C-alpha atoms as a printed R data frame, in Angstrom:
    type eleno elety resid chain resno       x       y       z
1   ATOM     1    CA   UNK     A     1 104.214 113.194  93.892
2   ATOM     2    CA   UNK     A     2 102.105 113.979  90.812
3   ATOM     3    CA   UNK     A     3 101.659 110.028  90.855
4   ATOM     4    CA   UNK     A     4 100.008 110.138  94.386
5   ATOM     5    CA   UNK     A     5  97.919 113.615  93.867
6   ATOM     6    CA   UNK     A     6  96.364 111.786  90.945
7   ATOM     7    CA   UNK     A     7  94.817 108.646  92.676
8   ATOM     8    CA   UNK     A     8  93.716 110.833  95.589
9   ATOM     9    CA   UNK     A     9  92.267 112.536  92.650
10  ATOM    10    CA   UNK     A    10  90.729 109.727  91.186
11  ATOM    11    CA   UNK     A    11  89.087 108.169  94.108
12  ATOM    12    CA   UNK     A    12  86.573 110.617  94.984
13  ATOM    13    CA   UNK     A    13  86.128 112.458  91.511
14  ATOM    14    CA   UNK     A    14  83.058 110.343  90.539
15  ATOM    15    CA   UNK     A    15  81.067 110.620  93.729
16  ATOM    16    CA   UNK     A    16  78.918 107.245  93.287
17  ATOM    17    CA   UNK     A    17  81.543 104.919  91.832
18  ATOM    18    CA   UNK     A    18  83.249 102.396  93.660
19  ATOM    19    CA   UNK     A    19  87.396 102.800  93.006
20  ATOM    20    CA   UNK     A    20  89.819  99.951  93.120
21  ATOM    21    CA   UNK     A    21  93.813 100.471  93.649
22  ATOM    22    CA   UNK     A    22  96.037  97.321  93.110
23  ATOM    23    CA   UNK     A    23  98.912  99.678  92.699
24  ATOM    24    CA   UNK     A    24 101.066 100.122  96.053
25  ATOM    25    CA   UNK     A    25 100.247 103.623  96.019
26  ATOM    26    CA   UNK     A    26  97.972 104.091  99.180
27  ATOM    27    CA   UNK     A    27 101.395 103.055 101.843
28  ATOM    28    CA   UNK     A    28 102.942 105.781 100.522
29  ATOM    29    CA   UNK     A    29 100.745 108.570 101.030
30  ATOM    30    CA   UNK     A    30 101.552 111.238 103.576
31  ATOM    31    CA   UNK     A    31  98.345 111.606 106.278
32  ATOM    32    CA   UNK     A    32  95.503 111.810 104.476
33  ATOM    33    CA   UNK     A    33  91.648 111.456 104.180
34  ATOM    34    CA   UNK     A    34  89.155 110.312 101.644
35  ATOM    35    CA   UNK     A    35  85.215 110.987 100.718
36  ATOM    36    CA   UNK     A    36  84.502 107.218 100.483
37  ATOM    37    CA   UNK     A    37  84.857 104.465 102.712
38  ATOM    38    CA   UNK     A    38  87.914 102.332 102.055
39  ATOM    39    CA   UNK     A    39  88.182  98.137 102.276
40  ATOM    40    CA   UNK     A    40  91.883  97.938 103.025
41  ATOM    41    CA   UNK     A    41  93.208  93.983 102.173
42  ATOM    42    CA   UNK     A    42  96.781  92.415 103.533
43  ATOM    43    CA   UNK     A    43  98.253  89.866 102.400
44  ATOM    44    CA   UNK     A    44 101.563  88.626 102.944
45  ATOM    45    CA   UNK     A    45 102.781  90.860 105.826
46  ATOM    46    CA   UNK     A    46 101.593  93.313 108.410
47  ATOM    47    CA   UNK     A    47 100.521  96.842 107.737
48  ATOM    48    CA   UNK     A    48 100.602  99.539 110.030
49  ATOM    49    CA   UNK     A    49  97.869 102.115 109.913
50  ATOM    50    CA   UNK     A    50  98.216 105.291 111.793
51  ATOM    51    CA   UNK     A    51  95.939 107.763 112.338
52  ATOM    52    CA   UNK     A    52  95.977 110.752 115.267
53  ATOM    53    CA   UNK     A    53  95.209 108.915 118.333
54  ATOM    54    CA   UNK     A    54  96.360 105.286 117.784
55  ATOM    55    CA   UNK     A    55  98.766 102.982 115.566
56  ATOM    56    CA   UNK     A    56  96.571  99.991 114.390
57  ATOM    57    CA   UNK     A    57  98.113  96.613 113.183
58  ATOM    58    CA   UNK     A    58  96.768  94.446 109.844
59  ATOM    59    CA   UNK     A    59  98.419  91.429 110.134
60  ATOM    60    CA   UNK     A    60  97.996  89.120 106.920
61  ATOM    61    CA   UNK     A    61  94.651  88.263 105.662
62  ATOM    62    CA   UNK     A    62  92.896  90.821 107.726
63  ATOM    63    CA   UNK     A    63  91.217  93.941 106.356
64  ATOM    64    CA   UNK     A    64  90.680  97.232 107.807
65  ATOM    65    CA   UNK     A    65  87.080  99.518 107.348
66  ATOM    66    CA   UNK     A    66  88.083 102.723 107.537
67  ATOM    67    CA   UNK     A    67  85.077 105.275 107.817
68  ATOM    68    CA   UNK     A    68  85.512 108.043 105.336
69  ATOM    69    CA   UNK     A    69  86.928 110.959 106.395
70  ATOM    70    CA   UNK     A    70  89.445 109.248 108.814
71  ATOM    71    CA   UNK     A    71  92.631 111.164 108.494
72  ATOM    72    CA   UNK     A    72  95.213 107.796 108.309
73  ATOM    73    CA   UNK     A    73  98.424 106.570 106.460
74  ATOM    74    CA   UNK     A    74  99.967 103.411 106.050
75  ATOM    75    CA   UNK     A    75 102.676 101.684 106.225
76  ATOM    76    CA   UNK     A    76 104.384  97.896 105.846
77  ATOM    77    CA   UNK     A    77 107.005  95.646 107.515
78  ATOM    78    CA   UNK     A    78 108.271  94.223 103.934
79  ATOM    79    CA   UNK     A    79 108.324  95.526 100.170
80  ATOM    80    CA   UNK     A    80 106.622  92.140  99.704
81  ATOM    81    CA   UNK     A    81 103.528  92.919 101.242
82  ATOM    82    CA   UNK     A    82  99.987  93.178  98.892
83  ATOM    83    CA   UNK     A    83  97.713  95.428  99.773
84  ATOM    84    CA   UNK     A    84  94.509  95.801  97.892
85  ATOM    85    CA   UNK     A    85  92.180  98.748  98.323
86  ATOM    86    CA   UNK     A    86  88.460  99.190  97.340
87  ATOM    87    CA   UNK     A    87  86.374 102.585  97.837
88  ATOM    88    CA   UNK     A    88  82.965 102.771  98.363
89  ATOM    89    CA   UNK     A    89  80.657 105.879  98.350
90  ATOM    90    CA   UNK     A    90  78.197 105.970 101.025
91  ATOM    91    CA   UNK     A    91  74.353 104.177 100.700
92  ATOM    92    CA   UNK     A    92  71.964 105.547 102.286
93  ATOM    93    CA   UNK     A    93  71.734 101.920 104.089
94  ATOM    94    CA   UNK     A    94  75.192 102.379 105.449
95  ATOM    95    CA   UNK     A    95  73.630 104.213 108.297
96  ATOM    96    CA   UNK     A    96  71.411 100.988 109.684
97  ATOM    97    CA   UNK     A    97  75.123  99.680 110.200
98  ATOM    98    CA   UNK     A    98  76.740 101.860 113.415
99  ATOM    99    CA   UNK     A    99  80.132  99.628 113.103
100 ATOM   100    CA   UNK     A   100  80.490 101.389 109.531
101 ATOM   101    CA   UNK     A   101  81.379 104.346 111.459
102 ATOM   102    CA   UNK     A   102  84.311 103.565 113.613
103 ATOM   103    CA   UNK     A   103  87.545 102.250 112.014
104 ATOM   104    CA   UNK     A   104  87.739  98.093 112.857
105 ATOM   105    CA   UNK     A   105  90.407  95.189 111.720
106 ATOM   106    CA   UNK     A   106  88.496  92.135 110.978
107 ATOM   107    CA   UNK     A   107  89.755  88.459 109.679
108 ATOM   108    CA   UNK     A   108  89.054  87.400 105.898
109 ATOM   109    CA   UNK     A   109  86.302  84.853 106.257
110 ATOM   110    CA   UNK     A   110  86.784  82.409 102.993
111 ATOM   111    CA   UNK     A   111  84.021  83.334 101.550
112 ATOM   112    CA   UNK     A   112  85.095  86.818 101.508
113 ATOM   113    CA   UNK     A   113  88.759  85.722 100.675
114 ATOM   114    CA   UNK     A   114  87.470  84.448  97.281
115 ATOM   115    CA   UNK     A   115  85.589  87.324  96.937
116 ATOM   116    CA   UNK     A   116  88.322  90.086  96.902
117 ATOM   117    CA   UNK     A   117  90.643  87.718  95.086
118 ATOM   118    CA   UNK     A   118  88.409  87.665  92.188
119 ATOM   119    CA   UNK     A   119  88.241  91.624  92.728
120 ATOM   120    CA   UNK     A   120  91.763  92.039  91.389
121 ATOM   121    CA   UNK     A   121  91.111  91.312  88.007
122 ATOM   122    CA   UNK     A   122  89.503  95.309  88.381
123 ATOM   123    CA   UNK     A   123  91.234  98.343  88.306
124 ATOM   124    CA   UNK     A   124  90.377 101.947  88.457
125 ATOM   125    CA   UNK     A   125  86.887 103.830  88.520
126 ATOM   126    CA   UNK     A   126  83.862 100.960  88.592
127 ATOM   127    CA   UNK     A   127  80.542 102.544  87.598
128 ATOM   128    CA   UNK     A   128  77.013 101.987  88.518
129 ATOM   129    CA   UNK     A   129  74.861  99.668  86.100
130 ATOM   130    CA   UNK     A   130  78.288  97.112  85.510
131 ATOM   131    CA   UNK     A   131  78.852  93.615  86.727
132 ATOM   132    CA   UNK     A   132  81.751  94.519  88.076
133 ATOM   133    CA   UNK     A   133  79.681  97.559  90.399
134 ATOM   134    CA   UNK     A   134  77.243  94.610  91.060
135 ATOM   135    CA   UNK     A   135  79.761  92.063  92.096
136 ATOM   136    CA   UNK     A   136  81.848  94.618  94.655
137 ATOM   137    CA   UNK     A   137  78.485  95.944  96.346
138 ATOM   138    CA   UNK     A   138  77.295  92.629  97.018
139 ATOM   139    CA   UNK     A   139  80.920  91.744  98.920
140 ATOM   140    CA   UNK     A   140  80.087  95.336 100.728
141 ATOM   141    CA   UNK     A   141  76.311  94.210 101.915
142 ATOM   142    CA   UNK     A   142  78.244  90.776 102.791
143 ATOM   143    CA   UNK     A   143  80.691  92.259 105.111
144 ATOM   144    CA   UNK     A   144  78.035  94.882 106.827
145 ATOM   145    CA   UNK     A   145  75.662  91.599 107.244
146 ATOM   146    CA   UNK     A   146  78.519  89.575 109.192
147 ATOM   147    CA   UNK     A   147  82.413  91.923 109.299
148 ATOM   148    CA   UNK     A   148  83.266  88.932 111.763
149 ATOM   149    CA   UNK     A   149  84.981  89.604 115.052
150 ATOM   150    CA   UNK     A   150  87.131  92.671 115.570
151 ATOM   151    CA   UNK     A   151  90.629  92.563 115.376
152 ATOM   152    CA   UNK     A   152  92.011  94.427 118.894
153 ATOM   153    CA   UNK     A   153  95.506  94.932 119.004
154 ATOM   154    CA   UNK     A   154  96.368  98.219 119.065
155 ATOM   155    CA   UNK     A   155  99.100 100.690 120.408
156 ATOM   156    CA   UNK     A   156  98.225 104.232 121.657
157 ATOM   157    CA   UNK     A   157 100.581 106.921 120.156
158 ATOM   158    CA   UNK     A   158 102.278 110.133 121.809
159 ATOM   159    CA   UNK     A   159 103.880 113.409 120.067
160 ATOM   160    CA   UNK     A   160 105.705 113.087 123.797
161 ATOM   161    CA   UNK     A   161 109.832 112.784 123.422
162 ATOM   162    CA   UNK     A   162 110.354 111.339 126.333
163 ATOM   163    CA   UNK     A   163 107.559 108.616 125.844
164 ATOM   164    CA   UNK     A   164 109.054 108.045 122.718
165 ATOM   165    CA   UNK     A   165 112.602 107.138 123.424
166 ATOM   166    CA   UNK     A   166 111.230 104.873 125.813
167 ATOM   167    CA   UNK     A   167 108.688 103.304 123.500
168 ATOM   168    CA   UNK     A   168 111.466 102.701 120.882
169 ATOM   169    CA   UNK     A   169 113.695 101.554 123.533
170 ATOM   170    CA   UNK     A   170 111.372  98.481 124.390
171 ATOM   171    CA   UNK     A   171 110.753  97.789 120.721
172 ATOM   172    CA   UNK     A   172 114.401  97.093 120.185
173 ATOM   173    CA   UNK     A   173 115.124  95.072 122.829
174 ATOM   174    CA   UNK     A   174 111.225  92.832 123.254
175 ATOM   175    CA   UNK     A   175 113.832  89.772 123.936
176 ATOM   176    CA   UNK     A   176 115.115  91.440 127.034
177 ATOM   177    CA   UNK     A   177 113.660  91.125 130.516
178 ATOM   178    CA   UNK     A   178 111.842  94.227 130.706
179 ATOM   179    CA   UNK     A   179 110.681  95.606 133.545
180 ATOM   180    CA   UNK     A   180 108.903  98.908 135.014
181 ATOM   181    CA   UNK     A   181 111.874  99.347 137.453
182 ATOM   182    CA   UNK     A   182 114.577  98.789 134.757
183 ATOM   183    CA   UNK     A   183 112.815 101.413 132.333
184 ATOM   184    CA   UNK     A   184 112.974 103.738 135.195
185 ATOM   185    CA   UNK     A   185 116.350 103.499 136.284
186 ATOM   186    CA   UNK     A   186 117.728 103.475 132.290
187 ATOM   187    CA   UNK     A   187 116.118 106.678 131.777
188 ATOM   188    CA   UNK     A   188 116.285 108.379 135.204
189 ATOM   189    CA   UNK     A   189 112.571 108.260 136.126
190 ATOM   190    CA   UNK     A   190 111.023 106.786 139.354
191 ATOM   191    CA   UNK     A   191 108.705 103.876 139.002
192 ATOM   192    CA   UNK     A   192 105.958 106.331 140.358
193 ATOM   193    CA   UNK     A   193 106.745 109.035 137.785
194 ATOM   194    CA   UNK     A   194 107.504 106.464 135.093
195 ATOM   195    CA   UNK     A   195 104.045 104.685 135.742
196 ATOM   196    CA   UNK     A   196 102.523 108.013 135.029
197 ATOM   197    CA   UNK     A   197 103.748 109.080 132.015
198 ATOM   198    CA   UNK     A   198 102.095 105.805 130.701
199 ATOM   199    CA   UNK     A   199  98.793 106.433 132.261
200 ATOM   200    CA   UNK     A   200  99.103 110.342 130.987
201 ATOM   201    CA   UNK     A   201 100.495 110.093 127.139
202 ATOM   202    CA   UNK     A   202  99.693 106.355 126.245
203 ATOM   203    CA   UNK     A   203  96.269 105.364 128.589
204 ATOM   204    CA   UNK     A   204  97.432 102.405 129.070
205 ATOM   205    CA   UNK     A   205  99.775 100.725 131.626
206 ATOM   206    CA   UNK     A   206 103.148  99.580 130.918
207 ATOM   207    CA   UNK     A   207 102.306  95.809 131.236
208 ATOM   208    CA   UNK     A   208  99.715  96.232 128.720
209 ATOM   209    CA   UNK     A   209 101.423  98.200 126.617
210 ATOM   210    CA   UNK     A   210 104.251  95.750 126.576
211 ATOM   211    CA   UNK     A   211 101.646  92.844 126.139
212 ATOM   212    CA   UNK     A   212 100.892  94.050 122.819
213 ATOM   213    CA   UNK     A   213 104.007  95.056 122.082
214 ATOM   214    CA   UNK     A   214 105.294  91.784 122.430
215 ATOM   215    CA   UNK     A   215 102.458  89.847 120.743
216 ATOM   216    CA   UNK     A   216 102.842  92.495 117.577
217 ATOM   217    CA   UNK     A   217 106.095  91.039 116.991
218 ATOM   218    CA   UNK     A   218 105.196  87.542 117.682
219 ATOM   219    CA   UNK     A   219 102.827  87.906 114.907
220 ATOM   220    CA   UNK     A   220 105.492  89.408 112.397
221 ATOM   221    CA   UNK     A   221 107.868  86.088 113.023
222 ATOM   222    CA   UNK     A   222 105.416  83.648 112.896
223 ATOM   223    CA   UNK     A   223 104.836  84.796 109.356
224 ATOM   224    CA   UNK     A   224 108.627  83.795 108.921
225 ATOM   225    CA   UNK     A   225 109.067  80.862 107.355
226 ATOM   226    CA   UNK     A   226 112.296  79.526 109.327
227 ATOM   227    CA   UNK     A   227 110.416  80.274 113.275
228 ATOM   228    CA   UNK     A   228 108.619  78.203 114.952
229 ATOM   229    CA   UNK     A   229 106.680  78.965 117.810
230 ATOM   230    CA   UNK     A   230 108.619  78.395 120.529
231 ATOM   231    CA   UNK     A   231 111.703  80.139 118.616
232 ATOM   232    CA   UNK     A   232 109.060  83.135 118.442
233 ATOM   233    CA   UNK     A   233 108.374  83.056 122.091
234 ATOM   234    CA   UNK     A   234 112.016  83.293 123.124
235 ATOM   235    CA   UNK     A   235 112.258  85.925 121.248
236 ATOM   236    CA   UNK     A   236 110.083  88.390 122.133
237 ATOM   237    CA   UNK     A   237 111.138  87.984 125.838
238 ATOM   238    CA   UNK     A   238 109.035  84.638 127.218
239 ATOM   239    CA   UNK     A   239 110.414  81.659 129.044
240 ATOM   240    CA   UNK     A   240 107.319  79.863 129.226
241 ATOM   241    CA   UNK     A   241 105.866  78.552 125.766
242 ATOM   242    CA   UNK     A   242 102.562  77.873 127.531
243 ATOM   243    CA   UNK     A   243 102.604  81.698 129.026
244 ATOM   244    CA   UNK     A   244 103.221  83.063 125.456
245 ATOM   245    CA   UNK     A   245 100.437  80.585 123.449
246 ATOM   246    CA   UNK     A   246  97.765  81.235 126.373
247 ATOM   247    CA   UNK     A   247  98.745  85.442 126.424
248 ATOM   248    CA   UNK     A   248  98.430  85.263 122.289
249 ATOM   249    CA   UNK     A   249  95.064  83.091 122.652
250 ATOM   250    CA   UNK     A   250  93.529  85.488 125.118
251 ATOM   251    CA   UNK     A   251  94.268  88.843 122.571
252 ATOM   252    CA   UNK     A   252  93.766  87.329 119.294
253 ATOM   253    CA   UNK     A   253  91.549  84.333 120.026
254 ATOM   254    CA   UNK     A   254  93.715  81.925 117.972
255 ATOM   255    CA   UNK     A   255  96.424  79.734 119.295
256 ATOM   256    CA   UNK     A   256  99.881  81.211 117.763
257 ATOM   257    CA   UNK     A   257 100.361  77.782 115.998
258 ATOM   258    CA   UNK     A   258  97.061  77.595 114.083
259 ATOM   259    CA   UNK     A   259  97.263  81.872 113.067
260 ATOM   260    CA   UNK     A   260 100.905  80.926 111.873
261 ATOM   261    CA   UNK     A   261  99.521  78.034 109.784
262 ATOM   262    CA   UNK     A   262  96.125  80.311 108.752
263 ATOM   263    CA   UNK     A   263  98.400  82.779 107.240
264 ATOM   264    CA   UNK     A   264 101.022  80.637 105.445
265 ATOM   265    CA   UNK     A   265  98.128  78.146 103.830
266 ATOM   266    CA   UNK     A   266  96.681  81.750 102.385
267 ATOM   267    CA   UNK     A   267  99.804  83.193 101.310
């Protein structure tokens, strides 16, 4: 704990220095909040960021702005996973930028995946007047001129019991035929009153929710070496390959076979 209270520390005790953490320090925080903005870099996995209204997921080679501030914590599908975070203090320019304010997932263009490769070789508190200060405010000018296109999978979350036995129910069995009649009659709800609960503690339907729920998971075993895609499809409950690469397509506007070969060629 006194390992975790002393990066917090660290990142916002010198109010215009830019902090770098290569350590895997940040997924194990409890929810918490920071002065500066945070870059937030995966690599070789998914993260999952939560914060009090919604569970985001990072697949590999995306990063996450997250406005400072925003109460989060995060957390990762493998012990394999890299994470690399970078904290900015806020420019008075920031404020020309409106997307700097709302928490957004966005691919790694190349360019930028060279960038914040070459940013590991730092560590620790960056001051103003070094090359390294130089170097990491240039990449944050870069990204505020073009953050590319947002990332928009997403799950609502609920304190709600109920909605959560369901929830969990569905994630452990994505291969099954799921339906809004079958939840219902497994946990003694009617399709009316079942349809509700969605609409009240999630905002979202239950074919959307399940949508994304499904295409989550497609994305965690297509960075699996042994799947392929149609191996991924089956398994996360579609019959139809051409259903699964056109649903995938639609919500992350990349075919399942090309982000499964994007990730692998940068891993």
């Amino acid at each position: 704990m006194k390992i975790l209270q002393q990066a917090e520390k660290d990142i916002d005790e010198y109010p215009k220095s830019i902090y770098i953490m290569r350590e895997q320090l940040e997924h194990r925080f409890p929810p918490h909040k920071h002065n500066k903005s945070q870059i937030l870099l995966v690599s070789g996995g998914i993260a999952y960021l939560k914060t009090k209204e919604r569970e985001y997921y990072i697949p590999a080679q995306h990063y996450v702005w997250i406005p400072k501030g925003t109460i989060h914590n995060v957390k990762s599908n493998t012990t394999e996973i890299v994470l690399l975070n970078i904290y900015f203090h806020e420019e008075e320019m920031d404020q020309k930028y409106h997307f700097m304010d709302e928490l957004g997932i966005y691919p790694v263009s190349h360019l930028m995946y060279e960038m914040l490769v070459y940013a590991r070789q730092w560590k620790g508190v960056i001051f103003p007047d070094t090359w390294a200060y130089e170097f990491l405010t240039t990449m944050k000018h870069f990204i505020m001129q073009d953050p590319g296109k947002p990332f928009s999978i997403q799950l609502p979350t609920t304190e709600d019991s109920h909605m959560l036995a369901i929830t969990d129910f569905m994630h452990q069995n994505l291969g099954e035929e799921l339906t809004l009649t079958y939840l219902a009659e497994t946990f003694g709800y009617s399709v009316r009153s079942l349809t509700r609960l969605f609409k009240t503690h999630l905002a979202i339907s239950f074919l959307q929710y399940l949508k994304m729920l499904r295409m989550i998971k497609a994305m965690e075993l297509l960075m699996e070496n042994n799947k392929n895609v149609s191996e991924v499809a089956f398994e996360v409950g579609y019959s139809s390959i051409a259903a699964f690469s056109n649903t995938f397509q639609q919500l992350l506007n990349i075919r399942p076979s090309d982000f499964q070969f994007s990730v692998r060629s940068k891993s």
